[in-house]
Short mmCIF file of C-alpha atoms and ligand atoms in Angstrom, two decimals:
data_model
loop_
_atom_site.label_atom_id
_atom_site.label_comp_id
_atom_site.label_asym_id
_atom_site.label_seq_id
_atom_site.Cartn_x
_atom_site.Cartn_y
_atom_site.Cartn_z
CA MET X 1 0.15 0.29 0.19
CA ARG X 2 1.22 3.34 -1.35
CA VAL X 3 0.69 6.17 1.09
CA VAL X 4 0.92 9.78 -0.70
CA ARG X 5 0.85 12.95 1.72
CA THR X 6 0.80 14.90 -1.67
CA PRO X 7 -2.24 16.20 -4.61
CA ALA X 8 0.80 15.85 -7.31
CA GLU X 9 1.74 11.91 -5.99
CA LEU X 10 -2.37 11.40 -6.07
CA THR X 11 -3.24 12.30 -9.93
CA GLU X 12 0.23 10.21 -10.26
CA TRP X 13 -0.52 7.39 -8.64
CA THR X 14 -3.81 7.13 -10.41
CA GLU X 15 -3.59 8.51 -14.13
CA THR X 16 -1.18 5.77 -14.29
CA ALA X 17 -3.34 3.40 -13.10
CA ARG X 18 -6.16 4.59 -15.42
CA ARG X 19 -3.30 4.57 -19.08
CA GLN X 20 -3.36 1.01 -17.28
CA GLY X 21 -7.07 0.71 -18.25
CA ARG X 22 -7.51 -0.24 -14.86
CA ARG X 23 -10.91 1.49 -12.74
CA VAL X 24 -10.00 4.15 -10.27
CA GLY X 25 -11.93 3.98 -7.11
CA LEU X 26 -12.26 6.14 -4.32
CA VAL X 27 -12.86 6.23 -0.65
CA PRO X 28 -13.65 9.67 1.29
CA THR X 29 -12.62 9.85 4.79
CA MET X 30 -12.41 12.54 7.71
CA GLY X 31 -10.11 8.93 9.13
CA PHE X 32 -10.42 7.80 12.73
CA LEU X 33 -11.72 4.87 10.79
CA HIS X 34 -14.24 2.06 11.91
CA GLN X 35 -16.71 -0.83 10.40
CA GLY X 36 -18.90 1.58 8.06
CA HIS X 37 -15.50 3.12 6.49
CA LEU X 38 -14.42 -0.22 5.94
CA SER X 39 -17.70 -1.21 4.53
CA LEU X 40 -17.23 1.77 1.98
CA MET X 41 -13.32 -0.18 0.50
CA VAL X 42 -14.72 -3.23 0.34
CA ALA X 43 -17.54 -1.89 -1.61
CA CYS X 44 -15.22 0.26 -3.44
CA ARG X 45 -12.36 -3.02 -4.52
CA GLU X 46 -15.87 -5.30 -6.05
CA ARG X 47 -16.49 -2.10 -8.54
CA ALA X 48 -12.70 -1.25 -9.37
CA ASP X 49 -9.67 -2.30 -10.09
CA VAL X 50 -7.69 -0.50 -7.93
CA THR X 51 -8.43 1.51 -4.75
CA ALA X 52 -7.64 5.05 -2.71
CA VAL X 53 -8.61 6.42 0.50
CA SER X 54 -8.09 9.52 1.46
CA ILE X 55 -7.53 10.76 5.38
CA PHE X 56 -8.65 14.74 5.61
CA VAL X 57 -9.82 16.72 8.09
CA ASN X 58 -11.50 18.84 6.38
CA PRO X 59 -11.53 22.56 8.33
CA THR X 60 -13.84 23.91 5.78
CA GLN X 61 -16.63 21.70 6.63
CA PHE X 62 -16.28 22.81 10.33
CA GLY X 63 -17.75 25.56 11.27
CA PRO X 64 -16.40 28.14 14.33
CA THR X 65 -17.81 26.58 17.38
CA GLU X 66 -16.97 22.90 16.11
CA ASP X 67 -14.94 19.99 16.58
CA LEU X 68 -12.52 20.77 14.31
CA ALA X 69 -9.50 20.56 16.84
CA ARG X 70 -10.29 17.58 18.90
CA TYR X 71 -11.65 16.29 16.36
CA PRO X 72 -10.36 12.31 16.73
CA ARG X 73 -7.24 11.31 14.68
CA ASP X 74 -5.00 7.80 14.53
CA LEU X 75 -3.02 8.11 10.92
CA GLU X 76 -0.99 4.91 12.55
CA GLY X 77 -4.25 2.95 13.21
CA ASP X 78 -5.71 3.46 10.04
CA LEU X 79 -2.87 2.60 7.82
CA GLU X 80 -3.16 -0.84 9.48
CA LYS X 81 -6.84 -0.86 9.19
CA CYS X 82 -6.38 -0.48 5.24
CA ARG X 83 -4.11 -2.40 4.74
CA ALA X 84 -5.62 -4.93 6.30
CA ALA X 85 -8.51 -3.23 4.40
CA LYS X 86 -6.02 -4.33 1.05
CA VAL X 87 -6.73 -0.80 0.01
CA ASP X 88 -3.80 0.11 -2.62
CA THR X 89 -2.78 3.66 -2.19
CA VAL X 90 -4.28 6.27 1.15
CA PHE X 91 -4.06 9.89 0.43
CA ALA X 92 -3.69 12.01 3.87
CA PRO X 93 -2.56 15.82 2.60
CA GLU X 94 -2.39 18.27 4.44
CA ALA X 95 -4.87 20.96 4.83
CA GLY X 96 -2.09 23.44 3.49
CA ALA X 97 -1.80 21.30 0.27
CA MET X 98 -5.21 20.95 -0.06
CA TYR X 99 -6.10 24.77 0.87
CA PRO X 100 -2.83 26.27 -0.18
CA PRO X 101 -2.87 30.87 0.20
CA GLY X 102 -4.75 32.26 -1.82
CA HIS X 103 -7.44 29.40 -2.25
CA ARG X 104 -10.42 31.24 -3.06
CA THR X 105 -13.02 28.26 -5.51
CA PHE X 106 -16.23 27.05 -3.44
CA VAL X 107 -18.81 24.13 -4.63
CA GLU X 108 -21.90 24.96 -3.56
CA VAL X 109 -25.39 22.91 -4.69
CA THR X 110 -27.97 25.43 -4.12
CA GLY X 111 -31.24 24.14 -2.44
CA LEU X 112 -29.93 20.48 -1.43
CA GLN X 113 -27.21 21.99 0.93
CA ASP X 114 -29.82 24.03 2.74
CA GLY X 115 -32.22 22.25 5.41
CA LEU X 116 -31.52 19.43 7.09
CA CYS X 117 -28.04 19.19 8.79
CA GLY X 118 -27.11 22.11 6.82
CA GLY X 119 -29.75 23.87 8.16
CA ARG X 120 -28.12 23.72 11.09
CA ARG X 121 -24.33 23.46 9.95
CA PRO X 122 -24.28 26.79 7.55
CA GLY X 123 -21.16 26.24 5.65
CA HIS X 124 -21.00 22.25 6.52
CA PHE X 125 -22.29 20.54 2.81
CA ARG X 126 -20.18 24.20 1.30
CA GLY X 127 -16.65 22.32 2.51
CA VAL X 128 -17.70 18.73 1.98
CA ALA X 129 -18.54 19.65 -1.78
CA THR X 130 -15.58 21.59 -2.48
CA VAL X 131 -12.93 19.12 -0.88
CA VAL X 132 -14.45 16.21 -2.60
CA THR X 133 -14.73 18.49 -5.90
CA GLN X 134 -10.91 18.19 -5.12
CA LEU X 135 -10.95 14.94 -4.66
CA PHE X 136 -12.28 14.09 -8.02
CA ALA X 137 -10.11 16.67 -9.79
CA LEU X 138 -7.16 14.94 -8.55
CA ALA X 139 -8.07 11.31 -8.63
CA ARG X 140 -10.83 11.67 -11.50
CA PRO X 141 -11.76 8.35 -9.91
CA HIS X 142 -14.54 6.07 -12.11
CA VAL X 143 -16.63 5.14 -9.16
CA ALA X 144 -16.76 7.08 -5.25
CA VAL X 145 -18.06 4.77 -2.47
CA PHE X 146 -20.00 7.18 0.01
CA GLY X 147 -21.70 6.23 2.98
CA GLU X 148 -25.80 6.90 4.03
CA LYS X 149 -25.41 7.03 7.58
CA ASP X 150 -24.94 10.58 5.73
CA TRP X 151 -28.02 10.96 3.37
CA GLN X 152 -28.29 14.39 3.05
CA GLN X 153 -24.41 14.77 2.00
CA LEU X 154 -24.68 11.50 -0.24
CA GLN X 155 -27.55 13.12 -2.65
CA ILE X 156 -25.99 16.25 -2.95
CA LEU X 157 -22.87 14.66 -4.25
CA ARG X 158 -24.89 12.36 -6.73
CA ARG X 159 -26.03 16.06 -7.64
CA LEU X 160 -22.45 17.52 -8.03
CA ALA X 161 -21.23 14.78 -9.82
CA VAL X 162 -24.21 14.61 -12.54
CA ASP X 163 -23.60 19.09 -12.56
CA LEU X 164 -20.23 19.43 -12.84
CA HIS X 165 -20.01 16.23 -15.81
CA LEU X 166 -17.73 14.80 -13.44
CA GLY X 167 -18.23 11.07 -15.06
CA VAL X 168 -17.74 9.75 -11.84
CA GLU X 169 -20.15 6.98 -10.27
CA VAL X 170 -21.16 8.56 -6.68
CA VAL X 171 -22.84 4.46 -4.70
CA GLY X 172 -24.48 4.80 -1.83
CA MET X 173 -24.08 1.64 0.98
CA PRO X 174 -25.88 1.13 4.02
CA ILE X 175 -25.44 1.93 7.10
CA ILE X 176 -22.74 0.14 9.31
CA ARG X 177 -24.37 -0.17 13.21
CA GLU X 178 -22.84 -1.46 15.67
CA PRO X 179 -25.28 -4.86 18.01
CA ASP X 180 -27.31 -2.76 19.86
CA GLY X 181 -28.57 -0.33 17.00
CA LEU X 182 -26.09 2.54 17.42
CA ALA X 183 -25.09 3.72 13.99
CA MET X 184 -21.25 3.25 13.81
CA SER X 185 -18.94 7.71 13.21
CA SER X 186 -16.22 8.51 14.56
CA ARG X 187 -18.12 10.80 16.90
CA ASN X 188 -19.32 8.10 19.23
CA ALA X 189 -15.66 8.30 20.33
CA TYR X 190 -16.82 11.30 22.48
CA LEU X 191 -19.47 9.72 24.56
CA SER X 192 -19.11 8.74 27.94
CA PRO X 193 -20.68 4.92 28.59
CA PRO X 194 -23.76 7.41 30.11
CA GLU X 195 -24.42 9.21 27.14
CA ARG X 196 -23.33 6.13 24.51
CA THR X 197 -26.15 4.38 26.33
CA ARG X 198 -28.79 7.66 25.16
CA ALA X 199 -27.41 7.38 21.79
CA LEU X 200 -29.14 4.92 21.45
CA ALA X 201 -32.60 6.80 21.90
CA LEU X 202 -31.55 7.92 17.77
CA SER X 203 -31.49 4.43 16.31
CA ARG X 204 -34.59 3.65 18.66
CA GLY X 205 -36.61 6.36 18.05
CA LEU X 206 -36.13 5.55 13.82
CA ALA X 207 -36.78 1.99 15.16
CA ALA X 208 -40.42 2.99 17.18
CA ALA X 209 -41.59 5.19 14.47
CA ARG X 210 -40.57 2.41 12.06
CA ALA X 211 -43.03 0.27 13.81
CA ARG X 212 -45.65 3.39 14.08
CA TRP X 213 -45.32 3.08 10.23
CA ALA X 214 -45.99 -0.77 10.13
CA ALA X 215 -48.65 -0.48 12.60
CA GLY X 216 -50.65 2.07 9.80
CA GLU X 217 -49.31 5.31 11.00
CA ARG X 218 -48.88 7.60 7.84
CA GLY X 219 -48.78 10.97 9.05
CA ALA X 220 -45.31 12.83 9.57
CA GLU X 221 -45.70 14.00 12.46
CA ALA X 222 -46.97 11.71 14.55
CA LEU X 223 -43.89 9.59 13.13
CA ARG X 224 -42.07 12.55 13.82
CA GLU X 225 -43.48 12.29 17.61
CA ALA X 226 -42.43 8.75 17.96
CA VAL X 227 -38.52 9.70 16.86
CA ARG X 228 -39.03 12.43 20.03
CA ALA X 229 -40.23 10.58 22.23
CA GLU X 230 -37.41 8.80 22.19
CA LEU X 231 -34.81 11.69 22.04
CA GLY X 232 -36.84 12.70 25.39
CA ALA X 233 -36.97 10.07 27.11
CA ALA X 234 -32.86 9.99 26.85
CA GLU X 235 -32.47 13.57 27.23
CA VAL X 236 -30.78 13.40 23.59
CA ARG X 237 -31.53 17.12 22.70
CA GLU X 238 -33.55 17.18 19.49
CA ASP X 239 -31.42 19.25 16.26
CA TYR X 240 -34.32 18.02 13.87
CA VAL X 241 -36.31 15.17 12.81
CA ALA X 242 -37.62 15.43 9.43
CA LEU X 243 -39.79 13.33 7.17
CA VAL X 244 -38.18 13.80 2.73
CA THR X 245 -38.22 12.44 -0.13
CA PRO X 246 -34.68 10.55 -0.51
CA ASP X 247 -33.36 12.39 -3.30
CA THR X 248 -34.75 16.19 -3.68
CA LEU X 249 -35.12 16.38 0.69
CA GLU X 250 -38.40 17.96 0.15
CA ASP X 251 -40.57 18.19 3.23
CA LEU X 252 -42.92 15.34 3.29
CA GLN X 253 -46.64 15.88 4.90
CA ARG X 254 -47.51 11.93 4.42
CA ALA X 255 -44.91 8.62 4.34
CA ASP X 256 -47.00 7.20 1.63
CA ARG X 257 -44.41 6.65 -0.84
CA ALA X 258 -42.09 3.24 -0.46
CA ASP X 259 -38.89 5.61 -0.49
CA ALA X 260 -39.86 8.24 1.74
CA ARG X 261 -36.88 8.86 4.53
CA LEU X 262 -36.84 9.95 7.88
CA LEU X 263 -33.54 11.64 9.77
CA VAL X 264 -32.70 12.85 12.97
CA ALA X 265 -30.14 14.65 14.06
CA GLY X 266 -29.36 15.33 18.21
CA PHE X 267 -27.27 16.20 20.77
CA VAL X 268 -26.06 13.48 23.28
CA GLY X 269 -23.59 16.19 25.85
CA LYS X 270 -22.04 18.17 23.30
CA THR X 271 -22.22 15.34 20.47
CA ARG X 272 -23.89 15.76 17.81
CA LEU X 273 -25.20 12.17 15.89
CA ILE X 274 -27.14 11.81 13.02
CA ASP X 275 -28.95 8.41 11.75
CA ASN X 276 -31.36 7.87 9.13
CA THR X 277 -33.92 5.45 7.91
CA ALA X 278 -35.99 4.30 5.26
CA ILE X 279 -39.72 5.07 5.73
CA GLY X 280 -42.18 2.97 4.12
CA CYS X 281 -40.17 -0.42 2.89
P1 AMP Z 1 -16.67 10.46 7.48
O1 AMP Z 1 -15.02 9.89 7.84
O2 AMP Z 1 -17.29 10.29 8.98
O3 AMP Z 1 -15.92 11.71 6.83
O4 AMP Z 1 -16.95 9.46 7.25
C1 AMP Z 1 -16.85 9.67 5.72
C2 AMP Z 1 -17.39 7.71 4.39
O5 AMP Z 1 -18.26 7.05 5.65
C3 AMP Z 1 -18.33 9.06 4.52
O6 AMP Z 1 -18.83 8.61 3.10
C4 AMP Z 1 -19.69 7.67 5.25
O7 AMP Z 1 -21.40 9.04 5.19
C5 AMP Z 1 -19.08 6.97 6.10
N1 AMP Z 1 -19.99 6.59 6.98
C6 AMP Z 1 -19.58 7.24 8.00
N2 AMP Z 1 -20.37 6.45 8.79
C7 AMP Z 1 -20.79 4.82 8.24
C8 AMP Z 1 -21.43 4.15 8.70
N3 AMP Z 1 -21.86 3.45 10.69
N4 AMP Z 1 -21.59 3.80 7.68
C9 AMP Z 1 -21.89 3.51 6.56
N5 AMP Z 1 -20.58 4.38 6.01
C10 AMP Z 1 -20.50 4.95 7.14
#
């Protein structure tokens, strides 16, 4: 496995692979890797001849009061995991390599970036779209794999790839969960043991809403209330609970289409967690 630190090295490596007629796959991450990330690497290897993983805690997607400085990092451990996952190249740039002095260009996916997490974290998806565009430009992947855990992000990046004619297939993979249902996340490392227990309210709330749906409930408000009841019982502060169309992320009044999506974000203490589920199938 090669570890490259500069944008030029990444491009050189992927261009060589392309010239050899190989399909290039890319898995962008912020590191502190867990089974969710590893599932993306497996999916990428199935779809590409060579797999590159980027590990970069992207400063532009963090708000001024967010956790950029204390975001968990473990590059050595991550490289071991990537080796075990048979990744071909890891790209781990310094922030200054991605945003050198004079950097002025940002990418926005209007509308899709504004609600849900984007409404609560202004500028977040501008940072995400910008860094992913940079990664796509550097690696020119045939396929890039992302997790459904970040549902809104996945829809934004699908749109971005189409709108900018980037020629990359954006693949979304299911949420990987702990045995008790908690969606895996690097931020779970922030949770104290009691918070870890309370954090189950998110997945439990989604499950409760699904159970209400299975019992015949279709109203968005009642389904959202089912999630809120679990959040409230665990003293998880709601950031939002939303029932939306899966791709355009428009609010739905009723969950009477098979692909409606229910999303939740909440604070367990200071830690902000997200989760989502299909509802209606
Ligand atoms: P992050 O390192 O949090 O930026 O995540 C990198 C990629 O891993 C994104 O595409 C996430 O959606 C995906 N991801 C994070 N957690 C999970 C999970 N529990 N299951 C599946 N994919 C995940």
